[in-house]
Amino acid sequence: MPANKTGSSPKKKSRRLRLIVIAVVLLLLGGTGFGTYWSISTVRASFPETTGSLQLKGLSDPVQVKRDGHGIPQIYGDSPEDLFRAQGFVQAQDRFWEMDVRRHMTAGRLSEMFGSSQVETDAFLRTMGWRRVAQKEYDTKLSPATKKYLRAYSAGVNAYLKDHEGKALSVEYAALGFKNDGYKPEKWTPVDSVAWLKAMAWDLRGNMQEEVDRALASSRLSAKQIEELYPSYPYSRNKPIVQGGALNEATDEFDPKATSTDSTGSAGAAGTVNGANGAAQGLQSQLTSMSKTLEKVPALLGPNGSGIGSNSWVVSGRHTTTGKPLLANDPHLAPQLPSVWYQMGLHCNQVTSKCPFDTAGYTFSGMPGVVIGHNQDISWGMTNLGADVSDLYLQKVTASHYLYDGKQVPFRSREETIKVAGGKSRTITVRSTNNGPIVSDRDEELTNVGKSAPVGSGADDVAPDRGDGYAVSLKWTALSPSNSMDAVFGLNRARNFDDFRKAARDFAVPAQNLIYADTKGNIGYQAPGSIPVRAKGDGRYPAPGWDSRYRWSKFIPQSALPWEYNPDRGYIVTANQAVIDKKKYPYPLTDDWGYGARSQRITDLIESKIKDGGKISTDDMQSLQTDNSSEIAKVLTPYLLKINVKDPFVREAQKLLEGWDYTQDADSSAAAYFNAVWRNTLMLAFGEKMPKELRVKGQCLRVRPAEDSGPLEDLDGNTRLVRECGTRDADQAQPDGGDRWYEVVRKIIKDPGNDWWKTAGTRNQPGAANRDELLAEAMKDARSELTAKLGKNINTWSWGRLHRLTLKNQTLGTEGPGVVQWMLNRGPWDLAGGEAAVNATGWNAAGGYDVTWVPSMRMVVNLDNFDKSRWINLTGASGHAYNAHYTDQTEKWAKGELLPWAFSKTAVDKSTDDQLALTP
């Protein structure tokens, strides 16, 4: 399909034109054998009924489903059970394929749908046991009301399944029939809904990848070099979320009005690197393999890295044109088709204590309630808090035992049988320790553990004999039952800040920054989550599992977690920056924050608007969401312009940067060239010095063996360099170019002789390349690269032509036959924005310029008049290819536009295009 300039996707077609397109596609497919099966009736068979009347068994009273011109449903009922039953029915109408894939993933049962290619992924997911934990949560943790709502939701889904199967559910089931004939979805259960929170927790799991990467980097880089690549958070430049307050250590309660004093951050901070860092240095074989295993799961949910996060901010009414708060949110996740979000309203016809819901916003297909949005009194948003809630532990093991404090302890073991479509079932044994399941069991290479380096560096960090190697276990808060599902309904019902904070206390996993505003004019923030305190170590490297001193000693009390209410500055910004200055807070939350490029840009723009009494409008909030400014360009460009470029071919490109305002519009040639220079700078200064485990798969270099410190040639004149190829997927490789790398470069940019500026081949030689020589080389390489990609004429260059988004349908859109992918996928779109910009259309500099994560939705909530709020989704309401609402919001989303968001019954009625009555 042709590229869409600056988000201009194919215009909304009439029904007739859509059918003509489908007919042409099917004619083209006819010669492949698909045509006879993929008829127009097959494609349209799953389109939902959205008008008239349908019976829904189990309803106590009729329910109205009102859809606007974009197919977004608003549901009206007389009881919570009726609302959630209808929600399940409606989401199954639009998104059941997505729901079915999700529940198979969380249960480790993808092989039952897609065959042997998913066995390893299933084995890893079974080892973590998401579904088992979700079952325990449902059985032992959730409130009776939450269980009742989950059962009602499941009944609604199953009512739809009873009358629909195969192609009538989704066209993907017709395609699946070629590979897995006879597959029929099982009934939906409440645990299917609860388990999805585990998948989202995995997507937002904190610093696990950084923990692995630091350990892998130790094969080629020194401890000092690794620390240079993970600099400390710049508290003095990029403000944390909570800028005041203090913890009363006597009561373990945080007081946002108290005056803080410097704290040592001593709780759990002892022994930060000694034993753990030493242990990490001997982990190459098992961590390399485990890294590959970890990548298989994010491939289904999206890349996990510095781009995964979100923006949210709230501005007090004293700084707005409305006189009431304005709240904005845009979570950054991997692009998916359909979007991970599903817009919806849930309205009790009469709001009472028995029917307390009048809420609208963004839901997850497969889960009842609204996750982000507003009700009639309050609004809330979320960004990833990023707390360190997982640790990898080295384990000295035998076949049946592991070593702990000098004693042999038997594993807790269980067998799991993985059924495989079209193949034989596979049985695996899951072994668990008191520090979590042995995740290294899922790869044969992990039997050779830690063969190269000694473990531990101090007298109290003596490691056991390595023998055949160490295993690796995973301890993660999401593997313990919690009642996070209760928090969803608590937020939906909340009427004030006290209710909001009470609901937040239940939000154990994933830990999120929660912002708040209400119709009375109040704004607030709460950091919730189940966050461990380590007795020894800081969670930055794998820890010795045989030593009880490295166990989690407790969890930060909910009362001690930072919060704010109506701060004097009149606004709150959360964008994955540090929550609070660690010098002023005794509990370590993490050292792997986002580095604050987005949050500080948002803060600066808000402050520039409100200074001297200025006011912020809804339009301003929307405009801020699409700010494309590049923070690293402001740092690096002045140095690039000072370089004396003699080659006229390169000089022509360098001139693009003269007078550039650092904005990354889709049509900007300067942005295209700068980002190419940035990418090549990172590769020359850092990428070529990384171990193969962190470099892009297939990217090969001639390098000195890690253990070889001798001359580059032997006595016979033969080179000692060897060919070494990267092993990482492109969207996971390093250096990824995120704002951690901004900080790395910022710290060395004024030091032209820094070792990082020396190229890999000459770093130990006299006269090695310095900063300006490296930057000149990067400018030359970027010019050549863009000439090859975009043409010789720089006037035709544009950032959007490099920076493209392709939306891919789940599973079959990536793994299915080419013709099926062609039918299900959409794009590409040429996008503005960039890595660590407020308009965070992220890309991985090691892998290329394609968009790998996006603002998955955007909303601006007007607390003065909810009907003047605005929202947009990445794709559309429908999960059915060729339905009018499959990607009907994408064009506007890519341009930074928002849709009107009707909330009151009067406004909803006015915007309704289709109305469906669900009757008992």
Short mmCIF file of C-alpha atoms in Angstrom, two decimals, residues 27-254:
data_model
loop_
_atom_site.label_atom_id
_atom_site.label_comp_id
_atom_site.label_asym_id
_atom_site.label_seq_id
_atom_site.Cartn_x
_atom_site.Cartn_y
_atom_site.Cartn_z
CA LEU A 27 -9.99 -11.60 -7.50
CA LEU A 28 -6.25 -11.20 -7.01
CA LEU A 29 -6.29 -13.92 -4.38
CA GLY A 30 -8.27 -16.29 -6.53
CA GLY A 31 -5.17 -17.75 -8.16
CA THR A 32 -3.60 -18.50 -4.78
CA GLY A 33 -6.32 -20.78 -3.53
CA PHE A 34 -7.63 -18.30 -0.96
CA GLY A 35 -10.13 -16.67 -3.26
CA THR A 36 -12.81 -19.34 -3.14
CA TYR A 37 -12.77 -19.29 0.66
CA TRP A 38 -12.21 -15.61 1.29
CA SER A 39 -15.40 -14.40 -0.29
CA ILE A 40 -16.97 -11.01 0.35
CA SER A 41 -19.45 -12.77 2.60
CA THR A 42 -16.54 -14.22 4.61
CA VAL A 43 -14.98 -10.79 5.10
CA ARG A 44 -18.30 -9.21 6.10
CA ALA A 45 -19.68 -12.15 8.10
CA SER A 46 -18.23 -10.95 11.39
CA PHE A 47 -19.32 -7.32 11.14
CA PRO A 48 -21.43 -6.72 14.26
CA GLU A 49 -25.11 -5.84 14.40
CA THR A 50 -25.27 -2.31 15.72
CA THR A 51 -28.92 -1.39 15.17
CA GLY A 52 -32.26 -2.90 16.05
CA SER A 53 -32.79 -5.29 18.93
CA LEU A 54 -31.06 -8.44 20.17
CA GLN A 55 -31.76 -10.71 23.11
CA LEU A 56 -29.01 -11.07 25.70
CA LYS A 57 -29.73 -13.82 28.18
CA GLY A 58 -29.25 -12.90 31.83
CA LEU A 59 -30.08 -9.19 31.61
CA SER A 60 -32.43 -7.95 34.29
CA ASP A 61 -33.58 -4.96 32.21
CA PRO A 62 -33.07 -3.65 28.66
CA VAL A 63 -29.68 -2.09 27.86
CA GLN A 64 -29.07 0.54 25.18
CA VAL A 65 -25.85 0.55 23.13
CA LYS A 66 -25.36 3.86 21.33
CA ARG A 67 -22.52 4.14 18.81
CA ASP A 68 -21.26 7.37 17.31
CA GLY A 69 -19.92 7.95 13.78
CA HIS A 70 -16.67 6.19 14.69
CA GLY A 71 -18.40 3.14 16.13
CA ILE A 72 -17.53 4.04 19.74
CA PRO A 73 -20.18 2.53 22.04
CA GLN A 74 -21.84 4.15 25.05
CA ILE A 75 -23.77 1.61 27.14
CA TYR A 76 -26.76 2.48 29.35
CA GLY A 77 -28.24 0.09 31.89
CA ASP A 78 -29.99 -0.12 35.24
CA SER A 79 -27.50 -2.28 37.15
CA PRO A 80 -23.73 -2.90 37.19
CA GLU A 81 -24.26 -6.50 36.19
CA ASP A 82 -26.27 -5.45 33.14
CA LEU A 83 -23.63 -2.88 32.17
CA PHE A 84 -20.72 -5.33 32.37
CA ARG A 85 -22.68 -8.13 30.71
CA ALA A 86 -23.36 -5.76 27.82
CA GLN A 87 -19.73 -4.60 27.83
CA GLY A 88 -18.58 -8.20 27.37
CA PHE A 89 -21.08 -8.73 24.54
CA VAL A 90 -20.13 -5.53 22.71
CA GLN A 91 -16.39 -6.04 23.02
CA ALA A 92 -16.78 -9.58 21.70
CA GLN A 93 -18.70 -8.13 18.74
CA ASP A 94 -15.79 -5.88 17.81
CA ARG A 95 -12.65 -7.51 19.16
CA PHE A 96 -13.03 -11.21 19.95
CA TRP A 97 -10.03 -12.39 17.90
CA GLU A 98 -7.86 -9.99 19.88
CA MET A 99 -9.39 -11.22 23.14
CA ASP A 100 -8.88 -14.88 22.22
CA VAL A 101 -5.23 -14.36 21.30
CA ARG A 102 -4.62 -12.43 24.51
CA ARG A 103 -6.02 -15.11 26.77
CA HIS A 104 -4.05 -17.83 25.00
CA MET A 105 -0.91 -15.77 25.44
CA THR A 106 -1.42 -15.08 29.15
CA ALA A 107 -2.18 -18.77 29.73
CA GLY A 108 0.82 -20.00 27.72
CA ARG A 109 -1.46 -21.70 25.18
CA LEU A 110 -0.58 -19.99 21.90
CA SER A 111 0.57 -23.34 20.49
CA GLU A 112 -3.04 -24.53 20.63
CA MET A 113 -3.90 -21.86 18.08
CA PHE A 114 -0.73 -21.43 16.02
CA GLY A 115 1.22 -24.66 16.33
CA SER A 116 4.80 -25.56 17.18
CA SER A 117 6.27 -22.12 16.44
CA GLN A 118 4.89 -20.90 19.78
CA VAL A 119 6.03 -23.77 22.01
CA GLU A 120 9.07 -21.97 23.43
CA THR A 121 7.04 -18.85 24.16
CA ASP A 122 4.36 -20.94 25.84
CA ALA A 123 6.98 -22.75 27.90
CA PHE A 124 8.38 -19.46 29.19
CA LEU A 125 4.90 -18.12 29.98
CA ARG A 126 3.95 -21.35 31.76
CA THR A 127 7.15 -21.11 33.77
CA MET A 128 6.19 -17.63 34.96
CA GLY A 129 2.65 -18.90 35.59
CA TRP A 130 0.59 -15.79 34.81
CA ARG A 131 -2.62 -17.76 34.52
CA ARG A 132 -2.00 -19.62 37.79
CA VAL A 133 -1.44 -16.34 39.61
CA ALA A 134 -4.57 -14.84 38.07
CA GLN A 135 -6.58 -17.85 39.26
CA LYS A 136 -5.27 -17.35 42.81
CA GLU A 137 -6.16 -13.66 42.64
CA TYR A 138 -9.71 -14.50 41.62
CA ASP A 139 -10.04 -17.22 44.26
CA THR A 140 -8.50 -15.43 47.23
CA LYS A 141 -7.93 -11.70 46.68
CA LEU A 142 -10.75 -10.02 44.79
CA SER A 143 -13.81 -8.52 46.43
CA PRO A 144 -17.23 -10.17 46.01
CA ALA A 145 -18.42 -7.19 43.93
CA THR A 146 -15.45 -7.44 41.55
CA LYS A 147 -16.06 -11.17 41.09
CA LYS A 148 -19.71 -10.47 40.35
CA TYR A 149 -18.76 -7.92 37.69
CA LEU A 150 -16.23 -10.31 36.14
CA ARG A 151 -18.82 -13.08 35.96
CA ALA A 152 -21.33 -10.76 34.33
CA TYR A 153 -18.74 -9.67 31.77
CA SER A 154 -17.86 -13.28 30.98
CA ALA A 155 -21.53 -14.14 30.54
CA GLY A 156 -21.87 -11.35 27.99
CA VAL A 157 -18.88 -12.61 26.00
CA ASN A 158 -20.20 -16.16 26.07
CA ALA A 159 -23.63 -15.07 24.95
CA TYR A 160 -21.99 -13.70 21.81
CA LEU A 161 -19.89 -16.85 21.32
CA LYS A 162 -22.96 -19.04 21.56
CA ASP A 163 -24.36 -17.59 18.34
CA HIS A 164 -21.10 -16.94 16.46
CA GLU A 165 -18.26 -19.18 15.37
CA GLY A 166 -15.62 -19.37 12.66
CA LYS A 167 -15.82 -16.60 10.09
CA ALA A 168 -18.85 -15.15 11.90
CA LEU A 169 -16.50 -14.29 14.81
CA SER A 170 -13.69 -12.80 12.73
CA VAL A 171 -12.12 -13.22 9.32
CA GLU A 172 -8.92 -14.34 11.08
CA TYR A 173 -10.69 -17.53 12.11
CA ALA A 174 -11.34 -18.26 8.45
CA ALA A 175 -7.60 -17.86 7.80
CA LEU A 176 -6.69 -19.88 10.89
CA GLY A 177 -8.78 -22.71 9.48
CA PHE A 178 -6.15 -23.36 6.82
CA LYS A 179 -3.61 -24.22 9.52
CA ASN A 180 -5.73 -25.34 12.45
CA ASP A 181 -8.96 -26.71 11.01
CA GLY A 182 -11.61 -27.33 13.62
CA TYR A 183 -10.34 -24.79 16.16
CA LYS A 184 -13.22 -23.50 18.25
CA PRO A 185 -12.87 -20.90 21.04
CA GLU A 186 -13.63 -21.98 24.57
CA LYS A 187 -16.02 -20.10 26.83
CA TRP A 188 -14.68 -16.94 28.40
CA THR A 189 -13.94 -17.02 32.13
CA PRO A 190 -13.34 -14.31 34.76
CA VAL A 191 -9.75 -15.47 35.10
CA ASP A 192 -9.19 -14.75 31.39
CA SER A 193 -9.91 -11.11 32.22
CA VAL A 194 -7.74 -10.96 35.34
CA ALA A 195 -4.77 -12.52 33.55
CA TRP A 196 -4.53 -9.64 31.07
CA LEU A 197 -3.23 -7.40 33.86
CA LYS A 198 -0.21 -9.73 34.03
CA ALA A 199 0.52 -9.10 30.37
CA MET A 200 0.36 -5.35 30.90
CA ALA A 201 2.58 -5.69 33.97
CA TRP A 202 5.13 -7.55 31.83
CA ASP A 203 5.03 -4.78 29.25
CA LEU A 204 5.68 -2.23 32.02
CA ARG A 205 7.90 -4.35 34.22
CA GLY A 206 10.61 -1.79 34.99
CA ASN A 207 14.32 -2.40 34.69
CA MET A 208 14.59 -6.12 33.96
CA GLN A 209 15.99 -5.46 30.49
CA GLU A 210 18.53 -2.98 31.87
CA GLU A 211 19.56 -5.58 34.46
CA VAL A 212 20.21 -8.12 31.69
CA ASP A 213 21.93 -5.58 29.43
CA ARG A 214 24.35 -4.40 32.10
CA ALA A 215 25.35 -7.98 32.81
CA LEU A 216 25.79 -8.78 29.11
CA ALA A 217 27.83 -5.61 28.54
CA SER A 218 30.37 -6.81 31.11
CA SER A 219 31.81 -9.27 28.56
CA ARG A 220 33.40 -6.38 26.66
CA LEU A 221 33.11 -3.26 28.82
CA SER A 222 34.61 -2.47 32.19
CA ALA A 223 32.48 -1.72 35.26
CA LYS A 224 33.46 1.96 34.91
CA GLN A 225 32.37 2.04 31.26
CA ILE A 226 29.06 0.40 32.06
CA GLU A 227 28.36 2.95 34.76
CA GLU A 228 29.14 5.71 32.26
CA LEU A 229 26.44 4.28 30.00
CA TYR A 230 23.92 4.36 32.87
CA PRO A 231 24.45 7.84 34.34
CA SER A 232 22.64 9.07 37.41
CA TYR A 233 19.36 10.93 37.03
CA PRO A 234 19.84 14.71 36.54
CA TYR A 235 17.65 15.89 39.43
CA SER A 236 18.96 19.44 39.25
CA ARG A 237 17.95 19.84 35.59
CA ASN A 238 14.90 17.61 35.08
CA LYS A 239 12.39 17.97 37.88
CA PRO A 240 10.92 14.86 39.52
CA ILE A 241 7.15 14.40 39.75
CA VAL A 242 6.84 15.19 43.45
CA GLN A 243 8.86 18.30 44.20
CA GLY A 244 8.16 18.68 47.89
CA GLY A 245 7.04 16.73 50.91
CA ALA A 246 8.80 14.24 53.13
CA LEU A 247 8.41 10.85 54.74
CA ASN A 248 7.75 10.74 58.47
CA GLU A 249 10.02 7.81 59.20
CA ALA A 250 8.46 7.30 62.62
CA THR A 251 5.01 6.61 61.16
CA ASP A 252 6.09 5.54 57.62
CA GLU A 253 3.64 8.08 56.17
CA PHE A 254 4.43 10.49 53.36
#
